[in-house]
Amino acid sequence: RSYTVIGDAVNTASRLEGMTKQLGASILVSSEIYQRFPDPERFWLRPLGRYCPKGRGAAVEVAELVGEVDRSTVSRRLREEIEEASTALALFEERRFEEARDAYRALELRSAGTRRVVGYTLLATEAERAHRLPPPPEWAGEIVLTAK
C-alpha cells in the first residue's frame, strides 16, 4: 500500500519536472502542494493550468513558483504578468478560447527572450486548437500532454 502512495507522489514529481521544459518554468508545484504552504501570500505563483501528463490519468493543476513577494521592481513586474496569466487562464477555462489565445499571445510578446515564452506559446496553441475543435461538455480545463 505504501508503495502505491509513494510511487504516485514520485511519479507526479517526475512528471512535473519534465513539464518544466514544456511550460518554460523553473519550478513547478501542484495545487496540492501550494495549498499547503504555511504562508502562501509570501510567494509569487504563475498559474499555468490543469494538465494530464503522459503516463498519468488524473489531471494536475500546476503553477510556477517564480519568487518571493517583496517591494522590488521585479516583484511589481511579476505581479502584473501573473495577473495577466490568471486572466488568460480564466478565459481558457471559461471556454472563451479566442480571447484566451489572444491573451496568451500578448504574454508571449511580453516574455520574449525569456524561457516563459515557451509555455505561453503552448497555451496559445492549445487555446487555438480548442477554438477550432471545442472540447466535450464534461471538459474541466485540462490539457493532455503527449510528451514527457
Backbone as CSV, one residue per row, in Angstrom:
resi,resn,N_x,N_y,N_z,CA_x,CA_y,CA_z,C_x,C_y,C_z
1,ARG,0.819,-1.183,0.000,0.000,0.000,0.000,0.873,1.262,0.000
2,SER,1.888,1.307,0.865,2.736,2.497,0.922,3.475,2.711,-0.393
3,TYR,3.801,1.639,-1.119,4.471,1.791,-2.401,3.598,2.565,-3.375
4,THR,2.299,2.296,-3.360,1.390,2.991,-4.270,1.378,4.485,-3.989
5,VAL,1.279,4.859,-2.726,1.254,6.276,-2.368,2.582,6.927,-2.723
6,ILE,3.667,6.317,-2.313,4.978,6.878,-2.621,5.207,6.863,-4.124
7,GLY,4.821,5.773,-4.764,5.001,5.664,-6.206,4.266,6.757,-6.957
8,ASP,3.032,7.056,-6.572,2.261,8.101,-7.239,2.883,9.475,-6.996
9,ALA,3.319,9.731,-5.770,3.943,11.021,-5.460,5.231,11.207,-6.260
10,VAL,6.026,10.164,-6.315,7.287,10.235,-7.054,7.006,10.373,-8.552
11,ASN,6.029,9.630,-9.060,5.661,9.715,-10.473,5.181,11.129,-10.818
12,THR,4.337,11.697,-9.970,3.832,13.050,-10.221,4.974,14.057,-10.198
13,ALA,5.867,13.945,-9.219,7.016,14.857,-9.147,7.874,14.752,-10.401
14,SER,8.077,13.531,-10.872,8.850,13.318,-12.080,8.166,13.964,-13.285
15,ARG,6.863,13.833,-13.373,6.116,14.432,-14.484,6.184,15.961,-14.415
16,LEU,6.066,16.517,-13.224,6.158,17.977,-13.073,7.535,18.469,-13.502
17,GLU,8.575,17.727,-13.127,9.926,18.124,-13.525,10.045,18.125,-15.045
18,GLY,9.488,17.113,-15.691,9.525,17.055,-17.149,8.715,18.165,-17.806
19,MET,7.655,18.587,-17.148,6.797,19.637,-17.691,7.452,21.013,-17.643
20,THR,8.500,21.180,-16.830,9.137,22.497,-16.741,9.624,22.960,-18.101
21,LYS,10.159,22.045,-18.887,10.652,22.412,-20.216,9.502,22.823,-21.132
22,GLN,8.407,22.050,-21.098,7.269,22.330,-21.966,6.580,23.645,-21.609
23,LEU,6.619,24.007,-20.335,5.912,25.199,-19.871,6.835,26.394,-19.636
24,GLY,8.117,26.218,-19.935,9.053,27.330,-19.766,9.150,27.780,-18.323
25,ALA,9.163,26.830,-17.408,9.157,27.143,-15.977,10.423,26.608,-15.308
26,SER,10.797,27.223,-14.217,11.939,26.734,-13.440,11.494,25.742,-12.375
27,ILE,10.477,26.127,-11.600,9.993,25.280,-10.510,8.472,25.193,-10.621
28,LEU,7.970,23.991,-10.893,6.521,23.779,-10.933,6.070,23.144,-9.627
29,VAL,4.930,23.597,-9.148,4.317,22.985,-7.971,2.860,22.694,-8.291
30,SER,2.379,21.600,-7.737,0.970,21.257,-7.935,0.125,22.043,-6.943
31,SER,-1.161,22.164,-7.234,-2.064,22.859,-6.324,-2.104,22.156,-4.973
32,GLU,-1.952,20.856,-4.999,-1.941,20.097,-3.747,-0.804,20.575,-2.837
33,ILE,0.309,20.913,-3.439,1.457,21.389,-2.656,1.282,22.849,-2.272
34,TYR,0.964,23.728,-3.243,0.928,25.144,-2.881,-0.230,25.497,-1.965
35,GLN,-1.259,24.673,-1.902,-2.330,24.917,-0.933,-1.884,24.591,0.492
36,ARG,-0.772,23.886,0.615,-0.229,23.544,1.937,0.851,24.512,2.404
37,PHE,1.202,25.492,1.592,2.202,26.466,2.015,1.724,27.123,3.308
38,PRO,2.589,27.263,4.301,2.164,27.885,5.550,1.829,29.369,5.380
39,ASP,2.475,30.038,4.429,2.227,31.451,4.174,2.183,31.668,2.663
40,PRO,1.072,31.258,2.002,1.025,31.311,0.531,1.141,32.714,-0.048
41,GLU,0.767,33.729,0.701,0.849,35.108,0.197,2.305,35.595,0.105
42,ARG,3.217,34.811,0.600,4.628,35.179,0.601,5.289,34.951,-0.756
43,PHE,4.664,34.132,-1.621,5.285,33.727,-2.875,4.459,34.126,-4.091
44,TRP,5.174,34.399,-5.195,4.533,34.621,-6.484,4.371,33.276,-7.172
45,LEU,3.137,32.959,-7.541,2.847,31.730,-8.271,2.205,32.106,-9.599
46,ARG,2.831,31.696,-10.687,2.296,31.971,-12.032,1.415,30.780,-12.424
47,PRO,0.095,30.978,-12.495,-0.805,29.859,-12.805,-0.651,29.409,-14.250
48,LEU,-0.568,28.096,-14.426,-0.359,27.549,-15.766,-1.456,26.588,-16.208
49,GLY,-2.371,26.221,-15.330,-3.496,25.404,-15.741,-3.469,23.985,-15.221
50,ARG,-4.362,23.181,-15.803,-4.515,21.771,-15.427,-3.994,20.901,-16.564
51,TYR,-3.176,19.915,-16.209,-2.549,19.056,-17.210,-2.720,17.596,-16.859
52,CYS,-2.866,16.794,-17.903,-2.819,15.335,-17.783,-1.466,14.939,-18.367
53,PRO,-0.461,14.783,-17.501,0.861,14.416,-18.013,0.847,13.017,-18.618
54,LYS,1.744,12.804,-19.572,1.855,11.486,-20.185,2.152,10.448,-19.105
55,GLY,1.405,9.359,-19.137,1.604,8.287,-18.177,0.833,8.459,-16.883
56,ARG,0.011,9.501,-16.789,-0.777,9.733,-15.579,-2.201,10.055,-16.004
57,GLY,-3.164,9.365,-15.448,-4.554,9.545,-15.848,-5.206,10.808,-15.332
58,ALA,-4.930,11.172,-14.101,-5.603,12.312,-13.478,-4.891,13.617,-13.817
59,ALA,-5.681,14.676,-13.917,-5.126,15.995,-14.192,-4.498,16.579,-12.925
60,VAL,-3.469,17.394,-13.137,-2.768,18.064,-12.050,-2.792,19.560,-12.351
61,GLU,-3.250,20.345,-11.392,-3.218,21.799,-11.544,-1.838,22.279,-11.119
62,VAL,-1.196,23.081,-11.975,0.175,23.500,-11.678,0.347,25.009,-11.779
63,ALA,1.367,25.469,-11.068,1.788,26.864,-11.122,3.299,26.878,-11.026
64,GLU,3.884,27.927,-11.556,5.327,28.090,-11.406,5.593,28.960,-10.191
65,LEU,6.476,28.495,-9.330,6.933,29.286,-8.195,8.001,30.221,-8.744
66,VAL,7.674,31.512,-8.857,8.587,32.436,-9.529,9.352,33.353,-8.592
67,GLY,8.979,33.417,-7.344,9.745,34.255,-6.431,8.994,34.583,-5.171
68,GLU,9.650,35.379,-4.386,9.099,35.808,-3.113,8.594,37.239,-3.266
69,VAL,7.461,37.508,-2.689,6.859,38.841,-2.758,7.722,39.808,-1.946
70,ASP,8.099,40.900,-2.584,8.807,41.974,-1.892,8.440,43.288,-2.577
71,ARG,9.160,44.343,-2.306,8.824,45.664,-2.859,9.690,46.045,-4.062
72,SER,10.376,45.086,-4.647,11.294,45.383,-5.740,10.547,45.647,-7.048
73,THR,11.260,46.222,-7.999,10.719,46.447,-9.338,10.380,45.114,-10.000
74,VAL,11.229,44.125,-9.809,10.996,42.796,-10.377,9.690,42.225,-9.825
75,SER,9.461,42.392,-8.561,8.249,41.874,-7.929,7.001,42.529,-8.524
76,ARG,7.065,43.826,-8.776,5.913,44.519,-9.387,5.638,43.987,-10.797
77,ARG,6.699,43.761,-11.571,6.522,43.212,-12.922,5.955,41.799,-12.869
78,LEU,6.420,41.005,-11.912,5.883,39.648,-11.746,4.394,39.684,-11.435
79,ARG,4.005,40.580,-10.554,2.588,40.695,-10.198,1.745,40.990,-11.439
80,GLU,2.200,41.910,-12.270,1.465,42.250,-13.490,1.354,41.057,-14.427
81,GLU,2.460,40.345,-14.627,2.432,39.182,-15.513,1.537,38.080,-14.945
82,ILE,1.605,37.865,-13.647,0.771,36.839,-13.013,-0.706,37.196,-13.138
83,GLU,-1.042,38.462,-13.006,-2.432,38.891,-13.189,-2.893,38.615,-14.616
84,GLU,-2.043,38.913,-15.594,-2.389,38.651,-16.996,-2.513,37.151,-17.256
85,ALA,-1.610,36.359,-16.688,-1.670,34.908,-16.862,-2.931,34.337,-16.205
86,SER,-3.305,34.877,-15.061,-4.530,34.432,-14.374,-5.761,34.739,-15.217
87,THR,-5.789,35.912,-15.818,-6.908,36.294,-16.683,-6.982,35.377,-17.902
88,ALA,-5.844,35.130,-18.540,-5.812,34.252,-19.721,-6.288,32.851,-19.359
89,LEU,-5.845,32.335,-18.229,-6.254,31.001,-17.797,-7.758,30.960,-17.514
90,ALA,-8.286,31.988,-16.878,-9.732,32.035,-16.613,-10.519,32.034,-17.923
91,LEU,-10.060,32.788,-18.912,-10.729,32.795,-20.215,-10.703,31.400,-20.835
92,PHE,-9.574,30.730,-20.743,-9.434,29.380,-21.288,-10.415,28.427,-20.602
93,GLU,-10.446,28.466,-19.285,-11.323,27.569,-18.526,-12.799,27.886,-18.734
94,GLU,-13.114,29.140,-19.081,-14.496,29.546,-19.367,-14.884,29.267,-20.817
95,ARG,-13.993,28.613,-21.549,-14.211,28.268,-22.959,-14.259,29.500,-23.872
96,ARG,-13.651,30.554,-23.475,-13.548,31.758,-24.302,-12.184,31.686,-24.992
97,PHE,-12.087,30.707,-25.891,-10.804,30.299,-26.443,-10.125,31.356,-27.302
98,GLU,-10.880,32.100,-28.103,-10.243,33.142,-28.925,-9.626,34.219,-28.041
99,GLU,-10.356,34.624,-27.011,-9.838,35.640,-26.095,-8.633,35.109,-25.321
100,ALA,-8.694,33.837,-24.920,-7.572,33.219,-24.207,-6.346,33.176,-25.116
101,ARG,-6.550,32.768,-26.369,-5.428,32.722,-27.323,-4.784,34.096,-27.441
102,ASP,-5.598,35.129,-27.599,-5.066,36.486,-27.748,-4.327,36.935,-26.485
103,ALA,-4.857,36.572,-25.323,-4.201,36.931,-24.062,-2.859,36.217,-23.933
104,TYR,-2.812,34.951,-24.321,-1.540,34.218,-24.270,-0.561,34.743,-25.307
105,ARG,-1.035,35.167,-26.466,-0.139,35.764,-27.478,0.476,37.056,-26.930
106,ALA,-0.335,37.856,-26.216,0.196,39.081,-25.610,1.261,38.738,-24.566
107,LEU,1.034,37.675,-23.817,2.035,37.238,-22.836,3.298,36.719,-23.523
108,GLU,3.134,36.093,-24.688,4.309,35.662,-25.467,5.189,36.873,-25.787
109,LEU,4.551,37.943,-26.264,5.304,39.151,-26.612,5.962,39.754,-25.380
110,ARG,5.215,39.787,-24.296,5.721,40.363,-23.050,6.941,39.596,-22.543
111,SER,6.953,38.294,-22.745,8.017,37.466,-22.184,9.069,37.064,-23.216
112,ALA,9.073,37.722,-24.364,10.072,37.412,-25.400,11.472,37.491,-24.801
113,GLY,12.287,36.520,-25.155,13.650,36.490,-24.649,13.801,35.765,-23.316
114,THR,12.688,35.282,-22.773,12.749,34.510,-21.528,12.297,33.087,-21.829
115,ARG,12.531,32.199,-20.898,12.084,30.816,-21.108,10.564,30.689,-20.977
116,ARG,9.894,31.649,-20.340,8.441,31.586,-20.151,7.682,31.624,-21.474
117,VAL,8.297,32.182,-22.512,7.636,32.287,-23.808,7.213,30.910,-24.322
118,VAL,7.976,29.875,-24.009,7.664,28.514,-24.458,6.301,28.072,-23.920
119,GLY,6.059,28.331,-22.648,4.786,27.955,-22.040,3.617,28.746,-22.604
120,TYR,3.829,30.034,-22.810,2.750,30.849,-23.368,2.431,30.448,-24.805
121,THR,3.448,30.048,-25.544,3.218,29.561,-26.904,2.388,28.283,-26.871
122,LEU,2.738,27.365,-25.980,1.966,26.129,-25.839,0.513,26.441,-25.479
123,LEU,0.301,27.342,-24.535,-1.059,27.666,-24.097,-1.855,28.380,-25.195
124,ALA,-1.207,29.262,-25.939,-1.894,29.926,-27.055,-2.290,28.902,-28.115
125,THR,-1.405,27.947,-28.385,-1.689,26.888,-29.356,-2.848,26.018,-28.884
126,GLU,-2.865,25.678,-27.611,-3.960,24.875,-27.058,-5.284,25.626,-27.120
127,ALA,-5.267,26.921,-26.860,-6.489,27.723,-26.945,-6.989,27.772,-28.388
128,GLU,-6.079,27.915,-29.337,-6.455,27.924,-30.755,-7.042,26.575,-31.157
129,ARG,-6.396,25.494,-30.707,-6.884,24.150,-31.016,-8.293,23.931,-30.428
130,ALA,-8.502,24.389,-29.198,-9.816,24.241,-28.555,-10.867,25.097,-29.254
131,HIS,-10.448,26.227,-29.800,-11.394,27.064,-30.553,-11.843,26.345,-31.825
132,ARG,-10.881,25.726,-32.518,-11.198,25.025,-33.762,-11.971,23.732,-33.510
133,LEU,-11.630,23.028,-32.450,-12.262,21.755,-32.124,-12.653,21.788,-30.643
134,PRO,-13.824,22.325,-30.330,-14.218,22.502,-28.923,-14.234,21.182,-28.146
135,PRO,-13.780,21.240,-26.903,-13.778,20.029,-26.066,-15.207,19.635,-25.679
136,PRO,-15.381,18.406,-25.195,-16.719,17.944,-24.816,-17.255,18.718,-23.604
137,PRO,-18.565,18.652,-23.385,-19.180,19.408,-22.279,-18.589,19.092,-20.907
138,GLU,-18.113,17.874,-20.696,-17.580,17.500,-19.385,-16.122,17.943,-19.170
139,TRP,-15.538,18.592,-20.156,-14.158,19.067,-20.078,-13.995,19.992,-18.873
140,ALA,-12.923,19.802,-18.122,-12.689,20.596,-16.908,-11.474,21.518,-17.046
141,GLY,-11.088,21.824,-18.277,-9.987,22.755,-18.493,-8.615,22.126,-18.610
142,GLU,-8.542,20.800,-18.621,-7.235,20.152,-18.650,-6.669,20.063,-20.068
143,ILE,-5.351,20.076,-20.108,-4.602,19.926,-21.351,-3.879,18.585,-21.268
144,VAL,-4.041,17.772,-22.290,-3.403,16.458,-22.304,-2.028,16.604,-22.955
145,LEU,-0.995,16.223,-22.223,0.364,16.281,-22.746,0.731,14.913,-23.315
146,THR,1.367,14.920,-24.472,1.706,13.660,-25.134,3.196,13.336,-25.058
147,ALA,3.988,14.248,-24.507,5.427,14.003,-24.357,5.808,14.158,-22.902
148,LYS,6.892,13.487,-22.528,7.385,13.600,-21.145,8.348,14.743,-21.027
